[in-house]
Coordinates of C-alpha atoms and ligand atoms in Angstrom, one line a residue:
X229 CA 0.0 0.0 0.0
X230 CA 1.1 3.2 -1.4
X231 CA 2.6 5.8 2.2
X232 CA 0.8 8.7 0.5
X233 CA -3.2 10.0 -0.6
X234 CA -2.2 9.9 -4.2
X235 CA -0.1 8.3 -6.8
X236 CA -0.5 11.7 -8.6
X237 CA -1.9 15.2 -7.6
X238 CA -2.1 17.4 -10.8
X239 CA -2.4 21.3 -10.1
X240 CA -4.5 22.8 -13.0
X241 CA -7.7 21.6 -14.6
X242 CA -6.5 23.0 -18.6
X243 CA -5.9 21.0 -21.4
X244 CA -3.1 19.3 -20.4
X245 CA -3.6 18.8 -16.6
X246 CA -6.8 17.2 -17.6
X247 CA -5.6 14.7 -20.4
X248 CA -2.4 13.6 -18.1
X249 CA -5.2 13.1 -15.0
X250 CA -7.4 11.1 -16.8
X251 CA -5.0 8.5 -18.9
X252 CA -2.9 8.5 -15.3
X253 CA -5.9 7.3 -13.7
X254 CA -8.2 5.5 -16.8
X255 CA -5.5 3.9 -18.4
X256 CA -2.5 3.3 -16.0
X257 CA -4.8 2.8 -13.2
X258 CA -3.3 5.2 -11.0
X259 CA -4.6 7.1 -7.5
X260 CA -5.4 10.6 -9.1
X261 CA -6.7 13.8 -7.9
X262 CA -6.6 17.3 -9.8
X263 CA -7.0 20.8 -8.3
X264 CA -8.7 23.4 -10.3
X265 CA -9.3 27.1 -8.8
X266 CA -11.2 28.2 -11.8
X267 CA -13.6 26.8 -14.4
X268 CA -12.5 23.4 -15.8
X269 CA -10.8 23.6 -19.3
X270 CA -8.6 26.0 -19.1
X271 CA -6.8 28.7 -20.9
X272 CA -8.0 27.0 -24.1
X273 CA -11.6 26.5 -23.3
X274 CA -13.0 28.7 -21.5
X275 CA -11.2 32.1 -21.8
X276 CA -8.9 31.5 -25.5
X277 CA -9.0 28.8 -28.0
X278 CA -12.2 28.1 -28.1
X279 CA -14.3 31.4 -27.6
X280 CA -12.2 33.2 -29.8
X281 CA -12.5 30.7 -32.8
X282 CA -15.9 30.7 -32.0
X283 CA -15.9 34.8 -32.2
X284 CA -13.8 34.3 -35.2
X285 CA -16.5 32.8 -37.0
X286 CA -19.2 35.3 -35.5
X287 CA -16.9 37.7 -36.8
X288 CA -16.7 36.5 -40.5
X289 CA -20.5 36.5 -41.7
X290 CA -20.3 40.2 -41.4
X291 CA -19.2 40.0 -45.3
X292 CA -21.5 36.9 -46.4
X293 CA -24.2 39.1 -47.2
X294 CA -22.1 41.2 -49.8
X295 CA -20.5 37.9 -51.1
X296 CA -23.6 36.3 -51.5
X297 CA -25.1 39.6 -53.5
X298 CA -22.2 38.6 -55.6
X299 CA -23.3 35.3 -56.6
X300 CA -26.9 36.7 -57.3
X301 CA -28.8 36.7 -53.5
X302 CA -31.1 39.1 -52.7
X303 CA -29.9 39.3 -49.4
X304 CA -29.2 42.1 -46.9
X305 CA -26.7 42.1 -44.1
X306 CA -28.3 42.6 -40.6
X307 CA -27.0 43.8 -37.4
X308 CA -24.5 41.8 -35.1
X309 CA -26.5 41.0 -31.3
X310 CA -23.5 40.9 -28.9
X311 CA -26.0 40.2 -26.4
X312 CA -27.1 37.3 -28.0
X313 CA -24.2 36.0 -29.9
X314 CA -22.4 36.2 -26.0
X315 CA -25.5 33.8 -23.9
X316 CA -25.0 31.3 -26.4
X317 CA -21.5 31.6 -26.1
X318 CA -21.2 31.2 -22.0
X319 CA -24.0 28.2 -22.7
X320 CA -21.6 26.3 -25.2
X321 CA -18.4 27.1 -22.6
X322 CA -20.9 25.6 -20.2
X323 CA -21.5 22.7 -21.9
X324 CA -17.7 22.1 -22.3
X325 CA -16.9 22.6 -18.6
X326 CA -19.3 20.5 -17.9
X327 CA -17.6 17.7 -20.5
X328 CA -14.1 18.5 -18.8
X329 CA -15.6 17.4 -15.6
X330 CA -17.5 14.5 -16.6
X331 CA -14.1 13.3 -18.2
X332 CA -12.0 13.8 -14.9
X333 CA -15.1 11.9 -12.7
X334 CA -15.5 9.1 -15.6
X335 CA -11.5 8.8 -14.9
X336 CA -12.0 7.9 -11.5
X337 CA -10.1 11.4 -10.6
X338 CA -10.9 13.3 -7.7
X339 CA -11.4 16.9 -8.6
X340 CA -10.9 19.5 -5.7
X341 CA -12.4 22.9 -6.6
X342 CA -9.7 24.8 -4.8
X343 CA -6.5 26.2 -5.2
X344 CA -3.1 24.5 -4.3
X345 CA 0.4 25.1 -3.3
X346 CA 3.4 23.0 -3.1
X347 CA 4.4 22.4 0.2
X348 CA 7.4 19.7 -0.1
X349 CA 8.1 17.4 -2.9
X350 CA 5.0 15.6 -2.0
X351 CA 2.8 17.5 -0.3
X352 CA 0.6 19.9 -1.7
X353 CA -2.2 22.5 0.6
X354 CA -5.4 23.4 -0.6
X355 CA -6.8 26.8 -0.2
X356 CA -9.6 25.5 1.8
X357 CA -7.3 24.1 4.3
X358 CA -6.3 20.1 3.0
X359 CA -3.7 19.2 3.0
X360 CA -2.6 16.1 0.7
X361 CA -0.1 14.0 -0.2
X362 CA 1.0 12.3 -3.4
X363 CA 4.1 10.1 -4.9
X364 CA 4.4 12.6 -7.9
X365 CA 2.7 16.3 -8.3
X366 CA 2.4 17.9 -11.9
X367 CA 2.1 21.1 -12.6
X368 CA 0.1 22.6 -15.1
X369 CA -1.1 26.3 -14.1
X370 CA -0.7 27.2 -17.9
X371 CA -0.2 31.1 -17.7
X372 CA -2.1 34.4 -17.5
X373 CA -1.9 37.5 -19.8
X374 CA 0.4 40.7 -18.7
X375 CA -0.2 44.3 -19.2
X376 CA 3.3 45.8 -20.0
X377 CA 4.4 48.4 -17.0
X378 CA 3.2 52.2 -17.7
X379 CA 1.1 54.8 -15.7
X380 CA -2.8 53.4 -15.9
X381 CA -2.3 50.1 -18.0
X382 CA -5.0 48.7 -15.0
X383 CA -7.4 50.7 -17.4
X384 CA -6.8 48.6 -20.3
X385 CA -8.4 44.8 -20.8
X386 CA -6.7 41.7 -21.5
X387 CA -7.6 38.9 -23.6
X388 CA -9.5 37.1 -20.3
X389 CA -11.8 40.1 -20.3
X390 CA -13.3 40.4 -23.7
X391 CA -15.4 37.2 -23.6
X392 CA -17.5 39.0 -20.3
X393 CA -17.7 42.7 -22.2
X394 CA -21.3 43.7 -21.4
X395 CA -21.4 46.2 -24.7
X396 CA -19.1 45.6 -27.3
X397 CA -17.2 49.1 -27.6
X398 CA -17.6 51.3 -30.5
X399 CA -13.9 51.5 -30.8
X400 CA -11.0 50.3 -29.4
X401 CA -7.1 50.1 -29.6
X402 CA -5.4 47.2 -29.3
X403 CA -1.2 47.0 -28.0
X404 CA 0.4 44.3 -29.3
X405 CA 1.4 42.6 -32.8
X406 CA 1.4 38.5 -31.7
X407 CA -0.9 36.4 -32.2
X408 CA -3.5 37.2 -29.8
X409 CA -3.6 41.2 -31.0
X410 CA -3.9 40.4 -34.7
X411 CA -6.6 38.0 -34.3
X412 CA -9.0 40.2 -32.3
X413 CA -7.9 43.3 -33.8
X414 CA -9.6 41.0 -37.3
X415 CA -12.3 40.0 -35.3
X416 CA -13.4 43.1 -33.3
X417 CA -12.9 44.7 -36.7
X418 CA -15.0 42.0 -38.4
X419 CA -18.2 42.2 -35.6
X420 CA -17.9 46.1 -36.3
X421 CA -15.4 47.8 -33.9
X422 CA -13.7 50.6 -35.0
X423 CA -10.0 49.5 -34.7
X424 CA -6.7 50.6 -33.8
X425 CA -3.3 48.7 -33.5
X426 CA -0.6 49.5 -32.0
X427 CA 2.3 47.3 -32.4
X428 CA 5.8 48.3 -31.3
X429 CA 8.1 46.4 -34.2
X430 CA 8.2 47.0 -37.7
X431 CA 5.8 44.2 -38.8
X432 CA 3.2 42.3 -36.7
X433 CA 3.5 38.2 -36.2
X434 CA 7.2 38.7 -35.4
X435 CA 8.7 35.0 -35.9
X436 CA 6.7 34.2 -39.0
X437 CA 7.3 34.1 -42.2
X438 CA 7.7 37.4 -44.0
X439 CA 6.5 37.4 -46.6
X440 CA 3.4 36.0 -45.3
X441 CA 3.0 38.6 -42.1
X442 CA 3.3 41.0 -45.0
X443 CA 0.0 40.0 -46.4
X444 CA -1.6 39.5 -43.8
X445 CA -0.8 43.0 -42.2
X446 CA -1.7 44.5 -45.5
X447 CA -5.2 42.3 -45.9
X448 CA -5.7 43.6 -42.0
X449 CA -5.6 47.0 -43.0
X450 CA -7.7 46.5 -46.3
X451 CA -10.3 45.1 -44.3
X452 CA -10.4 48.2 -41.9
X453 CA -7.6 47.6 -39.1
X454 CA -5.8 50.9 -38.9
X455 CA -2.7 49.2 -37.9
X456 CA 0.0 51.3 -36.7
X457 CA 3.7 49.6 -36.7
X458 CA 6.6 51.1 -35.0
X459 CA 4.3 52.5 -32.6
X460 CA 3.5 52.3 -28.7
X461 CA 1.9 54.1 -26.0
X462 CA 3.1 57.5 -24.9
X463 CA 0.7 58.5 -22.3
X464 CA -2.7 56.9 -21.6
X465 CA -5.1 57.6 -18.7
X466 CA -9.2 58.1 -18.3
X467 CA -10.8 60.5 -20.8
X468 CA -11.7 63.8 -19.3
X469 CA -14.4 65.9 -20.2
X470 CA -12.0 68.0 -22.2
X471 CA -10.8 65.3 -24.1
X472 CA -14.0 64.6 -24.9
X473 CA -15.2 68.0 -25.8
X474 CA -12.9 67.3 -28.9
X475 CA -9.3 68.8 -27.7
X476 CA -8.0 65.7 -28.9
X477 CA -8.9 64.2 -32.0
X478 CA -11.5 62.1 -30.6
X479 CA -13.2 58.4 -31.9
X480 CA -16.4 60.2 -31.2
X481 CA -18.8 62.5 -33.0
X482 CA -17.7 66.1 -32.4
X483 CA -20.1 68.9 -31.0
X484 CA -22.8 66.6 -29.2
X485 CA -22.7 67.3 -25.3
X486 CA -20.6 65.8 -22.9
X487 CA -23.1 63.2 -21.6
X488 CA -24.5 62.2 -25.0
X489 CA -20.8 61.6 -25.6
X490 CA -19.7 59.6 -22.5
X491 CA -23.8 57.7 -23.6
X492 CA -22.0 56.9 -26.7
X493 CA -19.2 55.2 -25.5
X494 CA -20.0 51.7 -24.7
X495 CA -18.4 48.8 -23.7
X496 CA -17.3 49.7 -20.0
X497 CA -18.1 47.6 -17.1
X498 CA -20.1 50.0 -14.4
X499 CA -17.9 53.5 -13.6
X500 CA -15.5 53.1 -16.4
X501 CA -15.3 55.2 -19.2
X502 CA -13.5 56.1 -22.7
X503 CA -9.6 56.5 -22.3
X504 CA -7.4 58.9 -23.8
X505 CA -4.4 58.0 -25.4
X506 CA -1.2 59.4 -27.0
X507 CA 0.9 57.2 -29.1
X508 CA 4.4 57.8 -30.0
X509 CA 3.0 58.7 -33.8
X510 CA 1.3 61.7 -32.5
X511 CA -1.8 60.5 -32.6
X512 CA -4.1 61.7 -30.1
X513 CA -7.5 59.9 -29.3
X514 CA -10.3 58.4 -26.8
X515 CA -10.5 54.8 -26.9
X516 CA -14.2 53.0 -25.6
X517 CA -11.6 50.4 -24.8
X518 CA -7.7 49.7 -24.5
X519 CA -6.7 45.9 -24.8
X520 CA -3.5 45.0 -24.1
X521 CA -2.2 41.8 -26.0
X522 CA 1.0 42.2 -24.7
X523 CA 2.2 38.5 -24.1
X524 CA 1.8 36.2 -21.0
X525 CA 3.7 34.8 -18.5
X526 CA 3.6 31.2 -16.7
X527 CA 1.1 31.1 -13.4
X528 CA 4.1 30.4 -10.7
X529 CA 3.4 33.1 -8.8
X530 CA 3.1 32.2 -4.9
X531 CA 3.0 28.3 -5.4
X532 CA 5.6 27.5 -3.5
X533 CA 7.6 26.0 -5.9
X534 CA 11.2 27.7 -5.4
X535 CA 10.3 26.6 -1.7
X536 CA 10.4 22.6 -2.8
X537 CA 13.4 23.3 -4.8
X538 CA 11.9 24.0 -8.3
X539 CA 14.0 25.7 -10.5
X540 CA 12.5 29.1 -12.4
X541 CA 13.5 30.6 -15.3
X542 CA 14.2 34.2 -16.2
X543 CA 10.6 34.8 -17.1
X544 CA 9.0 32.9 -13.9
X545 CA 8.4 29.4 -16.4
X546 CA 8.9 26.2 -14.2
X547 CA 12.4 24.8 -16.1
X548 CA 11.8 21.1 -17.1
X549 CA 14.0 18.6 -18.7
X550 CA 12.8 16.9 -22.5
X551 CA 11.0 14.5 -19.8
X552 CA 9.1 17.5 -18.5
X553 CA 10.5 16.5 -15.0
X554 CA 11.5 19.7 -12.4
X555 CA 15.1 19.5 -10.2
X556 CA 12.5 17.9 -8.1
X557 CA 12.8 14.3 -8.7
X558 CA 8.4 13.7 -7.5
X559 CA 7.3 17.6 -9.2
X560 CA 6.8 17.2 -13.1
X561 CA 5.5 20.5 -15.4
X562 CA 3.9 20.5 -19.0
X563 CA 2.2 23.2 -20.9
X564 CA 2.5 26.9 -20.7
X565 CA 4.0 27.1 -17.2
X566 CA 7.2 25.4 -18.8
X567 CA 7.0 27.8 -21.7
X568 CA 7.9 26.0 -24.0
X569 CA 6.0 26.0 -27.0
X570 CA 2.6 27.2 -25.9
X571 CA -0.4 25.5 -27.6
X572 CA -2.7 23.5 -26.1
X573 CA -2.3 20.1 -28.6
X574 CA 1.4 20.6 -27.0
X575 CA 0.3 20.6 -23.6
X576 CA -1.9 17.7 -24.3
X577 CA 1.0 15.8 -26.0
X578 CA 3.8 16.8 -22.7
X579 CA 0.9 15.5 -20.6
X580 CA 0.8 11.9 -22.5
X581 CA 4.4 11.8 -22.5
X582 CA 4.2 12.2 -18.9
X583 CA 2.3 9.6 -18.3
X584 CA 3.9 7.3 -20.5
X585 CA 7.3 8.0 -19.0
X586 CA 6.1 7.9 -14.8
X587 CA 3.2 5.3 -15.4
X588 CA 3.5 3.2 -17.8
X589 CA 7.4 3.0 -17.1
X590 CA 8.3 3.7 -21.1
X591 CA 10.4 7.2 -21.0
X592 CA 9.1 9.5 -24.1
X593 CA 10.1 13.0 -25.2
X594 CA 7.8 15.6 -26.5
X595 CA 8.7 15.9 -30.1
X596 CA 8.7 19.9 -30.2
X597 CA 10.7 20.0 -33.5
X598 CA 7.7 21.0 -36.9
X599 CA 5.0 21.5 -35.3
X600 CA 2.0 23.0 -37.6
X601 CA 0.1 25.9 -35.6
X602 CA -2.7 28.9 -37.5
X603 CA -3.4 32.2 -36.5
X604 CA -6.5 32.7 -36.9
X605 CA -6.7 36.6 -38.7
X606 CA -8.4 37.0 -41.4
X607 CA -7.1 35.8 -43.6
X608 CA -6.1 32.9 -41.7
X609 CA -2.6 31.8 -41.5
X610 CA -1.2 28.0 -41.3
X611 CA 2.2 27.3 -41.1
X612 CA 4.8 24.5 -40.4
X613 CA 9.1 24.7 -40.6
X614 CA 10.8 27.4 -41.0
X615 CA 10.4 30.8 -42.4
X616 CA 12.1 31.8 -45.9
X617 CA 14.7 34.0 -43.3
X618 CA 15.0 31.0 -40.9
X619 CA 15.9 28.8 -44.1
X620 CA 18.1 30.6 -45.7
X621 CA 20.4 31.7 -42.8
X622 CA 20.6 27.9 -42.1
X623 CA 21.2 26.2 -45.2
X624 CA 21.0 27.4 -49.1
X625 CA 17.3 27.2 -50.5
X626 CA 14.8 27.3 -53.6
X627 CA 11.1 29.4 -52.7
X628 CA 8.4 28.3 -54.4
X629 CA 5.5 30.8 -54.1
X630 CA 2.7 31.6 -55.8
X631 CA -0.3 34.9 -54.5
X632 CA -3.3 35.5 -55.8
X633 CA -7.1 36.2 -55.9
X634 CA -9.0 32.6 -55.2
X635 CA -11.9 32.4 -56.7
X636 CA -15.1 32.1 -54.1
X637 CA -14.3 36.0 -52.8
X638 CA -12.8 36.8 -56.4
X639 CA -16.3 36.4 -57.9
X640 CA -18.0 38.3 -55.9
X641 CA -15.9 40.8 -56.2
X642 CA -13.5 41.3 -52.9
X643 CA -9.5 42.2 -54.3
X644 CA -8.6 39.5 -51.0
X645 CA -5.6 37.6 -52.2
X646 CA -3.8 34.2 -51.0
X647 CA -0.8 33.2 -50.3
X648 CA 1.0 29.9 -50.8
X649 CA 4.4 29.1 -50.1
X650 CA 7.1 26.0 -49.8
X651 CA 10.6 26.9 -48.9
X652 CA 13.1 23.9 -50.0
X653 CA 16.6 23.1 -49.2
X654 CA 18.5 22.7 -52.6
X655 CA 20.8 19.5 -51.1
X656 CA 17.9 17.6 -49.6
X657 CA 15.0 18.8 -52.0
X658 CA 13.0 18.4 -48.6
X659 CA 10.3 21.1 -47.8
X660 CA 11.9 22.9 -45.2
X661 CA 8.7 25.3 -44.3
X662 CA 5.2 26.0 -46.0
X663 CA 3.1 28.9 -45.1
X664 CA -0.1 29.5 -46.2
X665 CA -2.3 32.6 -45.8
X666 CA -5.9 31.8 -47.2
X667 CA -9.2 31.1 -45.7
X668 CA -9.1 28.1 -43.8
X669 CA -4.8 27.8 -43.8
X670 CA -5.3 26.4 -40.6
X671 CA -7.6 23.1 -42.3
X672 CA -4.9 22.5 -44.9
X673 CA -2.0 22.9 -42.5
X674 CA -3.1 20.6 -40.5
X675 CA -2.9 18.0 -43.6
X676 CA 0.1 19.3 -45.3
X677 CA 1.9 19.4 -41.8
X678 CA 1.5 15.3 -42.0
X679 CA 3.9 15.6 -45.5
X680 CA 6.4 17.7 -44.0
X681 CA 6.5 15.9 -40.6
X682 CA 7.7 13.1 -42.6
X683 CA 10.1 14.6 -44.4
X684 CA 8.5 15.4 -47.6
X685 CA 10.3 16.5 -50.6
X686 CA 9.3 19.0 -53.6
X687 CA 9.3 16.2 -56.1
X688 CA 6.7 14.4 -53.3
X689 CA 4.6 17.4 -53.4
X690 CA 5.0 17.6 -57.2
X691 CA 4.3 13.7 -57.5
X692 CA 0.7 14.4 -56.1
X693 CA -2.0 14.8 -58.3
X694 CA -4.1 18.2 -57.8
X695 CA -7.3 18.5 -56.4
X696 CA -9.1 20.9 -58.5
X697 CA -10.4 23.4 -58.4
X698 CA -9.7 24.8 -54.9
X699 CA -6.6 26.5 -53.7
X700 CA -4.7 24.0 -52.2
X701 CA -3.3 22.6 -55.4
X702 CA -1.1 25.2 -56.0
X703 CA 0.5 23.3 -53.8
X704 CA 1.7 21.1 -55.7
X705 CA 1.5 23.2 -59.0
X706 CA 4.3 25.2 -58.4
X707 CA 7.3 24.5 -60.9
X708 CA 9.7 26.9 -61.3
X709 CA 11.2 28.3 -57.4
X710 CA 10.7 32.5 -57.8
X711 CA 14.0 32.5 -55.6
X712 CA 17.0 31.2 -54.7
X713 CA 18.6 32.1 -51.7
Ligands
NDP135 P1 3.1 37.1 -28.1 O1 4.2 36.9 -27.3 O2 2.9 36.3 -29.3 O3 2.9 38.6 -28.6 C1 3.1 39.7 -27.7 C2 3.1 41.0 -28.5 O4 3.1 42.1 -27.6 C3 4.3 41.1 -29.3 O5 3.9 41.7 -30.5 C4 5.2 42.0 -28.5 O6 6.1 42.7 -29.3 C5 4.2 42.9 -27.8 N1 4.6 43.4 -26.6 C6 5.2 42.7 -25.5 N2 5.4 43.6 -24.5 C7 5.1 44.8 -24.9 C8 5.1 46.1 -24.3 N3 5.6 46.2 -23.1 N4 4.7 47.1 -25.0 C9 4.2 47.0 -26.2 N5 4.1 45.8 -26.9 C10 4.6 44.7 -26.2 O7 1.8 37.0 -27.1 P2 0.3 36.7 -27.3 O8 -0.3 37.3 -26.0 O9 -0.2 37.3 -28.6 O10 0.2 35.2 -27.4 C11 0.8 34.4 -26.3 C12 1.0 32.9 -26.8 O11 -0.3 32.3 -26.9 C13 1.5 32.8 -28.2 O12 2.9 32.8 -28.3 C14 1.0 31.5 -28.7 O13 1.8 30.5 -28.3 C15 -0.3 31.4 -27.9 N6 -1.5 31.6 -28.8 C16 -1.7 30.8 -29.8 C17 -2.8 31.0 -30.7 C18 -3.0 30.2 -31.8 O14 -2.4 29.1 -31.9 N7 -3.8 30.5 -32.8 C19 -3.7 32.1 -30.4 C20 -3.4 32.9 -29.3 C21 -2.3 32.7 -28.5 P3 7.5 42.2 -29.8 O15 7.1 41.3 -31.0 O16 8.3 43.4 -30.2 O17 8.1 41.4 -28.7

């Protein structure tokens, strides 16, 4: 008989906290319990993947109505019901809590709605008092979203408040150029938000590949972003009257009374109000809303790890070995509180691995090497390898690229354009990176991801037949490279 509660106590009901409980416990049989103090799911779930794919698509039939004019409809566009679009929303996240917890219980875990701290190697407290023991503790606390440090950023939302706006605001400028800024500056944009982007570098989606962050920046701006590069905050702080009386260039009508103006902005929780901001462009203006996409950190913060001898990095990530095992022999960490590479299908693969190697006594890795991810913008971006610039500073290479109108939005008369790319080593003829910016890249990443994974060549891609007609093929239509490099 085992000397302690639990074979395994995970800390954090996300993605992959939840899929390492539940294959610990279904499949290997062991002892488990898991501490959540929030809503079950996660990160993913309930305040990022999900609701924001599912606001992505809210977002998108904004233009169906046009389109659809195109292709001979008699159809008018209506107006977008945040109010309405939101209930459904909190009923589907709901529903999926509710999944997450029927999977745990199912399991034969032990869910403790509370919040825990490491204690010792194998003890972990609970915030309502418990305290348990197990022979191994995993944590997966994922991580939260970080305002950057100037005067009043507390004003500003983050990417856990936008799913709880009452109002959506009439306008709103969003700090950032990752991932999580582009694709709710695309979707605020796309539900009708009058958007501004700040982003701090030269190009937004820093990392990617250029020529594709290119087209999407420029499709952003087509589309109505008004995307400002090279650009950060100078001063920002709650609108006063003055502001609002049209000193500053204001998002607001000019000459309508103060109140009817402070009516007209929207989107506040009670006692808030527009925001005034002053960018290091110039530009002067009142913002309904500021939201800060400004990165994230791991959730380490008063866990008592450094206190059992866990190591920390630089940026407070919990520093794990390929085996995602801590100094601590007993204390194991996947997903984004390792910060590694942080998507959730990663976190759900560390988590297997972790089973496999402290259960089922067969040591795996996480492969983290090609791994296919999408940004959902619009348009969408899927992408796999390296980048043209990665590729070329490593090794010489042959670009095979090809842009152009496709022809669903063509024909009804939007200038959108695609992009398709395959960047090639010239000794191994293997496809090194593709990039893909087109409606639905993340779909057909997913598939050509599988041909790179294994090591695809050109000549493979060349070797396969088109499908036709859709966009994809020019995936395998493209003869001559357009570069060498
Ligand atoms: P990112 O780290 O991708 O982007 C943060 C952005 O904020 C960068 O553009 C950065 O600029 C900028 N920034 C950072 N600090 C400041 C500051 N003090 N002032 C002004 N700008 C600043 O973070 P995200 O929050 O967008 O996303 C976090 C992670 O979540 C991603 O890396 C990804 O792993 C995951 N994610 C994945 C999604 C998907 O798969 N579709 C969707 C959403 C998130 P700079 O480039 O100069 O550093």
């Amino acid at each position: 008989m085992s000397d302690f509660d639990y074979d395994l106590f995970v800390i954090g009901g996300g993605s992959g906290g939840v899929r390492a409980a539940r294959v610990a416990a279904g499949e290997a049989g062991a002892k488990v319990a898991l501490a959540e103090e929030d809503r079950y799911g996660g990160t993913c779930v309930i305040r990022g993947c999900v609701p924001k794919k599912l606001m992505v698509f809210a977002s998108e039939y904004g233009t169906v109505a046009e389109d659809a004019k195109g292709y001979g409809w008699d159809i008018e566009a209506g107006s977008f019901d945040w109010g309405n679009f939101q209930q459904r929303l909190n009923a589907e996240l709901d529903r999926l809590e509710g999944i997450y917890r029927n999977l745990l219980k199912n399991s034969g875990v032990t869910s403790y709605d509370a919040r825990a701290k490491v204690k010792d190697a194998h003890t972990v407290e609970l915030s309502t008092g418990e305290t348990i023991t197990a022979k191994h503790i995993l944590i997966a606390t994922g991580g939260r979203p970080v305002r950057p440090e100037i005067p009043n950023a507390e004003l500003g939302l983050v990417s856990d408040d936008i799913f709880h706006l009452e109002t959506l605001p009439k306008s709103v400028l969003i700090v950032g150029g990752g991932y999580i800024a582009c694709e709710f500056a695309c979707i605020l944009n796309g539900l009708g938000v009058e958007v501004t982007q700040y982003y701090r570098g030269a190009q937004v989606l820093r990392g990617f590949d250029e020529q594709a962050r290119g087209l999407i920046a420029e499709s952003m701006i087509e589309n109505g972003v008004q995307l400002h590069c090279g650009t950060d905050i100078v001063e920002m702080r709650r609108a006063t009257a003055e502001d609002l009386e049209g000193k500053a260039a204001t998002g607001v009508s000019m000459g309508a009374s103060m109140q009817e103006m402070l009516a007209d902005h929207s989107g506040g929780k009670p006692g808030e109000g527009p925001i005034f901001v002053k960018g290091t462009n110039g530009d002067v203006k009142v913002y309904d809303q500021v939201f800060f996409a400004t990165g994230r950190a791991p959730n380490t913060d008063d866990m008592g790890l450094e206190g059992a001898g866990v190591k920390l990095g630089r940026k407070g990530e919990i520093v794990v070995d390929e085996y995602s095992a801590t100094e601590v022999p007993s204390i194991y960490a996947i997903g984004d509180v390792t910060d590694r590479v942080n998507l959730t299908p990663v976190a759900i693969r560390e988590g297997m691995a972790f089973v496999e190697t402290v259960f089922k006594d067969n040591p795996t890795k996480v492969d983290h090497e090609l791994i296919p991810s999408a940004v959902f913008t619009q348009p969408e971006f899927g992408t796999i390898g390296l980048s043209e610039e990665e590729a070329a500073e490593q090794e010489p290479i042959e670009v095979y690229a090809t842009s152009f109108r496709p022809m669903q939005t063509a024909f009804a008369g939007r200038p959108d354009r695609v992009m398709m790319k395959l960047v090639v080593s010239k000794e191994t003829r293997k496809v090194l990176g593709c990039h893909i910016v087109a409606p639905n890249a993340g779909e057909m990443i997913q598939l050509a991801g599988i041909a790179v994974k294994m090591g695809a060549t050109k000549e493979d891609f060349d070797r396969t037949v088109a499908v036709h007609p859709t966009m994809a093929e020019e995936m395998v239509t493209m003869r001559n490279p357009v570069r060498s490099a």
